[in-house]
């Protein structure tokens, strides 16, 4: 059917990615093929079964994608191109390699800036020095470069009018260093990777707009997800959820979206709002009312042209290294 849209969701087997897929299938009067581009075939198949149980007439495809591997990214791009021309690309897959809790960080955060503390990763010690099989910073490649390479590879297979929607983070302004832009040696590789997303979004939109494609950044808020599962502290997710609910219900802090469905609302807003009402220089935030009603706000991206040019140049050099077809 000519009106059928093709939407690709990286990391679509759980969390915000799965919620995005669910909302795509729930769109009224829309014929959308949803591609879950995921690292784990088993989890992707489980997510597909869950989606089709809820939406029996849905069309959900699976593509293997590990954003920490350039070979996997390029193979996924070829597989997606065989399905059809892409209308929506949600760059959502992400990872944070957590080593342990930071007791000093917890104490300092609670005593000096408790609200901001719960919006940050100060309570977590992230693993340093992790490299991918490609020799790049693992978190940098998983969260940022893998998607950048995927966009590059998919441009010929994207329709005019298509949109690229990144999942950003409220922690993105912390701990970036141009001298270690892959943040291999730093203590906050997750934050650094998300900072890069904020920086490259505007120049990437300028480049993609020549093909009729637009680029936006959404921020899901503070979500109770599976990020902390590796710590193996069963009570911790429950405690965090309780604090988040108290902050949202009693304090009225809308950034505590808590559940993935609410957290995905900014991504869906960017997917279906008329282009003339959107601005790639803004960052779009998922929010929730005290009672759990989702809504979207926006603010200017914290974007610095010199830093952005530096990062785009470095990312383009990596694309040329790994995609020898260009």
GROMACS .gro file of C-alpha atoms in nm, residues 4-263:
model
  260
    4UNK     CA    1   0.214   0.238   0.450
    5UNK     CA    2   0.486   0.388   0.669
    6UNK     CA    3   0.799   0.208   0.782
    7UNK     CA    4   0.924   0.285   1.133
    8UNK     CA    5   1.251   0.149   1.271
    9UNK     CA    6   1.302   0.140   1.648
   10UNK     CA    7   1.648   0.052   1.776
   11UNK     CA    8   1.641  -0.116   2.114
   12UNK     CA    9   1.273  -0.181   2.056
   13UNK     CA   10   1.248  -0.495   2.268
   14UNK     CA   11   1.208  -0.323   2.606
   15UNK     CA   12   1.165   0.003   2.794
   16UNK     CA   13   1.107   0.323   2.598
   17UNK     CA   14   1.177   0.148   2.267
   18UNK     CA   15   0.902  -0.108   2.323
   19UNK     CA   16   0.667   0.170   2.433
   20UNK     CA   17   0.741   0.360   2.111
   21UNK     CA   18   0.660   0.049   1.908
   22UNK     CA   19   0.337  -0.001   2.101
   23UNK     CA   20   0.225   0.357   2.040
   24UNK     CA   21   0.311   0.333   1.671
   25UNK     CA   22   0.085   0.031   1.634
   26UNK     CA   23  -0.189   0.209   1.828
   27UNK     CA   24  -0.199   0.508   1.593
   28UNK     CA   25  -0.553   0.551   1.455
   29UNK     CA   26  -0.597   0.545   1.079
   30UNK     CA   27  -0.227   0.467   1.026
   31UNK     CA   28  -0.074   0.174   0.842
   32UNK     CA   29   0.269   0.137   0.999
   33UNK     CA   30   0.519  -0.144   0.963
   34UNK     CA   31   0.728  -0.150   1.280
   35UNK     CA   32   1.082  -0.284   1.264
   36UNK     CA   33   1.237  -0.379   1.598
   37UNK     CA   34   1.612  -0.348   1.548
   38UNK     CA   35   1.759  -0.528   1.848
   39UNK     CA   36   2.073  -0.699   1.969
   40UNK     CA   37   1.904  -1.002   2.129
   41UNK     CA   38   1.697  -1.214   1.886
   42UNK     CA   39   1.527  -1.391   2.177
   43UNK     CA   40   1.416  -1.070   2.346
   44UNK     CA   41   1.314  -0.917   2.015
   45UNK     CA   42   1.095  -1.221   1.939
   46UNK     CA   43   0.936  -1.192   2.282
   47UNK     CA   44   0.864  -0.823   2.226
   48UNK     CA   45   0.715  -0.898   1.885
   49UNK     CA   46   0.486  -1.161   2.037
   50UNK     CA   47   0.378  -0.915   2.306
   51UNK     CA   48   0.300  -0.645   2.049
   52UNK     CA   49   0.106  -0.878   1.822
   53UNK     CA   50  -0.094  -1.010   2.115
   54UNK     CA   51  -0.205  -0.652   2.181
   55UNK     CA   52  -0.238  -0.558   1.812
   56UNK     CA   53  -0.316  -0.878   1.615
   57UNK     CA   54  -0.336  -0.690   1.285
   58UNK     CA   55  -0.001  -0.521   1.340
   59UNK     CA   56   0.295  -0.576   1.114
   60UNK     CA   57   0.611  -0.615   1.324
   61UNK     CA   58   0.943  -0.719   1.169
   62UNK     CA   59   1.271  -0.807   1.337
   63UNK     CA   60   1.621  -0.704   1.234
   64UNK     CA   61   1.937  -0.797   1.421
   65UNK     CA   62   2.127  -0.485   1.528
   66UNK     CA   63   2.412  -0.437   1.771
   67UNK     CA   64   2.503  -0.068   1.766
   68UNK     CA   65   2.840  -0.148   1.928
   69UNK     CA   66   2.945  -0.328   1.607
   70UNK     CA   67   2.995  -0.144   1.277
   71UNK     CA   68   2.957  -0.471   1.088
   72UNK     CA   69   2.621  -0.537   1.256
   73UNK     CA   70   2.502  -0.181   1.189
   74UNK     CA   71   2.583  -0.198   0.818
   75UNK     CA   72   2.422  -0.544   0.788
   76UNK     CA   73   2.110  -0.413   0.964
   77UNK     CA   74   2.091  -0.118   0.726
   78UNK     CA   75   2.094  -0.356   0.431
   79UNK     CA   76   1.824  -0.571   0.591
   80UNK     CA   77   1.605  -0.268   0.662
   81UNK     CA   78   1.647  -0.143   0.305
   82UNK     CA   79   1.513  -0.478   0.181
   83UNK     CA   80   1.194  -0.426   0.382
   84UNK     CA   81   1.120  -0.084   0.234
   85UNK     CA   82   1.187   0.288   0.247
   86UNK     CA   83   1.211   0.429   0.597
   87UNK     CA   84   0.978   0.704   0.723
   88UNK     CA   85   1.073   0.708   1.091
   89UNK     CA   86   1.402   0.611   1.251
   90UNK     CA   87   1.406   0.609   1.631
   91UNK     CA   88   1.767   0.607   1.753
   92UNK     CA   89   1.675   0.472   2.092
   93UNK     CA   90   1.910   0.185   2.183
   94UNK     CA   91   2.143   0.274   2.465
   95UNK     CA   92   2.345   0.130   2.750
   96UNK     CA   93   2.516   0.237   3.069
   97UNK     CA   94   2.785   0.005   3.205
   98UNK     CA   95   2.728   0.027   3.581
   99UNK     CA   96   2.994  -0.106   3.817
  100UNK     CA   97   2.842  -0.020   4.154
  101UNK     CA   98   2.664   0.239   4.363
  102UNK     CA   99   2.859   0.550   4.467
  103UNK     CA  100   2.796   0.602   4.837
  104UNK     CA  101   2.983   0.939   4.843
  105UNK     CA  102   2.784   1.050   4.538
  106UNK     CA  103   2.456   0.952   4.703
  107UNK     CA  104   2.534   1.135   5.028
  108UNK     CA  105   2.661   1.447   4.851
  109UNK     CA  106   2.367   1.457   4.613
  110UNK     CA  107   2.100   1.408   4.879
  111UNK     CA  108   2.251   1.675   5.103
  112UNK     CA  109   2.324   1.944   4.844
  113UNK     CA  110   2.080   1.910   4.552
  114UNK     CA  111   1.827   1.631   4.615
  115UNK     CA  112   1.590   1.699   4.324
  116UNK     CA  113   1.866   1.729   4.065
  117UNK     CA  114   2.034   1.427   4.221
  118UNK     CA  115   1.742   1.201   4.132
  119UNK     CA  116   1.753   1.332   3.774
  120UNK     CA  117   2.121   1.239   3.739
  121UNK     CA  118   2.345   0.932   3.754
  122UNK     CA  119   2.554   1.063   4.045
  123UNK     CA  120   2.459   0.759   4.251
  124UNK     CA  121   2.626   0.525   4.001
  125UNK     CA  122   2.985   0.430   3.935
  126UNK     CA  123   3.027   0.357   3.564
  127UNK     CA  124   3.289   0.121   3.431
  128UNK     CA  125   3.589   0.289   3.270
  129UNK     CA  126   3.806   0.185   2.978
  130UNK     CA  127   3.553  -0.036   2.801
  131UNK     CA  128   3.622  -0.088   2.431
  132UNK     CA  129   3.405  -0.241   2.161
  133UNK     CA  130   3.529  -0.512   1.927
  134UNK     CA  131   3.591  -0.226   1.680
  135UNK     CA  132   3.832  -0.063   1.926
  136UNK     CA  133   3.605   0.233   2.008
  137UNK     CA  134   3.469   0.347   2.340
  138UNK     CA  135   3.193   0.096   2.408
  139UNK     CA  136   2.930   0.335   2.542
  140UNK     CA  137   3.017   0.597   2.280
  141UNK     CA  138   2.969   0.345   2.000
  142UNK     CA  139   2.658   0.184   2.147
  143UNK     CA  140   2.473   0.507   2.218
  144UNK     CA  141   2.604   0.747   1.956
  145UNK     CA  142   2.835   0.637   1.678
  146UNK     CA  143   2.645   0.317   1.601
  147UNK     CA  144   2.335   0.525   1.533
  148UNK     CA  145   2.531   0.786   1.340
  149UNK     CA  146   2.663   0.510   1.114
  150UNK     CA  147   2.313   0.362   1.079
  151UNK     CA  148   2.173   0.698   0.969
  152UNK     CA  149   2.454   0.736   0.717
  153UNK     CA  150   2.387   0.389   0.576
  154UNK     CA  151   2.008   0.434   0.564
  155UNK     CA  152   1.988   0.776   0.397
  156UNK     CA  153   1.953   0.625   0.046
  157UNK     CA  154   1.665   0.412   0.180
  158UNK     CA  155   1.477   0.694   0.354
  159UNK     CA  156   1.183   0.876   0.203
  160UNK     CA  157   1.172   1.251   0.161
  161UNK     CA  158   0.983   1.369   0.466
  162UNK     CA  159   1.138   1.104   0.689
  163UNK     CA  160   1.240   1.186   1.045
  164UNK     CA  161   1.529   1.074   1.263
  165UNK     CA  162   1.442   1.091   1.634
  166UNK     CA  163   1.713   1.048   1.894
  167UNK     CA  164   1.646   0.949   2.254
  168UNK     CA  165   1.846   1.198   2.458
  169UNK     CA  166   1.910   1.234   2.830
  170UNK     CA  167   1.879   1.502   3.096
  171UNK     CA  168   2.231   1.407   3.207
  172UNK     CA  169   2.383   1.498   2.871
  173UNK     CA  170   2.563   1.818   2.975
  174UNK     CA  171   2.803   1.648   3.214
  175UNK     CA  172   3.157   1.520   3.182
  176UNK     CA  173   3.240   1.575   2.814
  177UNK     CA  174   3.604   1.617   2.708
  178UNK     CA  175   3.711   1.689   2.351
  179UNK     CA  176   4.047   1.529   2.425
  180UNK     CA  177   3.870   1.202   2.509
  181UNK     CA  178   3.550   1.245   2.311
  182UNK     CA  179   3.480   0.870   2.319
  183UNK     CA  180   3.513   0.897   2.698
  184UNK     CA  181   3.721   0.583   2.728
  185UNK     CA  182   3.914   0.712   3.030
  186UNK     CA  183   3.648   0.928   3.193
  187UNK     CA  184   3.405   0.845   3.470
  188UNK     CA  185   3.078   0.932   3.291
  189UNK     CA  186   3.076   0.767   2.945
  190UNK     CA  187   2.695   0.756   2.933
  191UNK     CA  188   2.659   1.129   2.992
  192UNK     CA  189   2.932   1.206   2.741
  193UNK     CA  190   2.762   0.996   2.472
  194UNK     CA  191   2.433   1.178   2.524
  195UNK     CA  192   2.606   1.516   2.521
  196UNK     CA  193   2.736   1.429   2.175
  197UNK     CA  194   2.380   1.358   2.059
  198UNK     CA  195   2.274   1.708   2.165
  199UNK     CA  196   2.571   1.863   1.986
  200UNK     CA  197   2.539   1.683   1.652
  201UNK     CA  198   2.162   1.705   1.614
  202UNK     CA  199   2.153   2.050   1.451
  203UNK     CA  200   2.434   2.000   1.196
  204UNK     CA  201   2.300   1.653   1.121
  205UNK     CA  202   1.956   1.801   1.055
  206UNK     CA  203   2.115   2.057   0.822
  207UNK     CA  204   2.286   1.777   0.630
  208UNK     CA  205   1.983   1.547   0.618
  209UNK     CA  206   1.744   1.825   0.519
  210UNK     CA  207   1.912   1.827   0.176
  211UNK     CA  208   1.748   1.485   0.133
  212UNK     CA  209   1.416   1.598   0.279
  213UNK     CA  210   1.491   1.429   0.613
  214UNK     CA  211   1.468   1.603   0.951
  215UNK     CA  212   1.648   1.525   1.277
  216UNK     CA  213   1.517   1.581   1.630
  217UNK     CA  214   1.606   1.499   1.991
  218UNK     CA  215   1.354   1.375   2.247
  219UNK     CA  216   1.418   1.331   2.618
  220UNK     CA  217   1.212   1.067   2.802
  221UNK     CA  218   1.249   1.201   3.154
  222UNK     CA  219   1.327   0.989   3.456
  223UNK     CA  220   1.205   0.638   3.389
  224UNK     CA  221   1.199   0.330   3.606
  225UNK     CA  222   1.371   0.096   3.362
  226UNK     CA  223   1.600  -0.207   3.375
  227UNK     CA  224   1.921  -0.004   3.385
  228UNK     CA  225   1.990  -0.104   3.744
  229UNK     CA  226   1.926  -0.477   3.705
  230UNK     CA  227   2.296  -0.552   3.688
  231UNK     CA  228   2.346  -0.429   4.045
  232UNK     CA  229   2.135  -0.721   4.170
  233UNK     CA  230   1.978  -0.523   4.452
  234UNK     CA  231   1.613  -0.639   4.432
  235UNK     CA  232   1.468  -0.366   4.654
  236UNK     CA  233   1.646  -0.078   4.476
  237UNK     CA  234   1.407  -0.038   4.177
  238UNK     CA  235   1.111  -0.033   4.417
  239UNK     CA  236   1.272   0.235   4.633
  240UNK     CA  237   1.354   0.449   4.331
  241UNK     CA  238   1.002   0.412   4.193
  242UNK     CA  239   0.860   0.519   4.531
  243UNK     CA  240   1.081   0.830   4.541
  244UNK     CA  241   0.990   0.916   4.182
  245UNK     CA  242   0.618   0.887   4.256
  246UNK     CA  243   0.653   1.107   4.564
  247UNK     CA  244   0.848   1.371   4.371
  248UNK     CA  245   0.592   1.374   4.091
  249UNK     CA  246   0.274   1.348   4.299
  250UNK     CA  247   0.365   1.569   4.593
  251UNK     CA  248   0.625   1.794   4.435
  252UNK     CA  249   0.470   1.826   4.091
  253UNK     CA  250   0.799   1.753   3.912
  254UNK     CA  251   0.681   1.649   3.567
  255UNK     CA  252   1.021   1.520   3.455
  256UNK     CA  253   0.960   1.203   3.658
  257UNK     CA  254   0.769   1.019   3.387
  258UNK     CA  255   0.835   0.684   3.562
  259UNK     CA  256   0.674   0.445   3.313
  260UNK     CA  257   0.800   0.387   2.960
  261UNK     CA  258   0.466   0.459   2.796
  262UNK     CA  259   0.461   0.811   2.939
  263UNK     CA  260   0.833   0.854   2.871
   0.00000   0.00000   0.00000
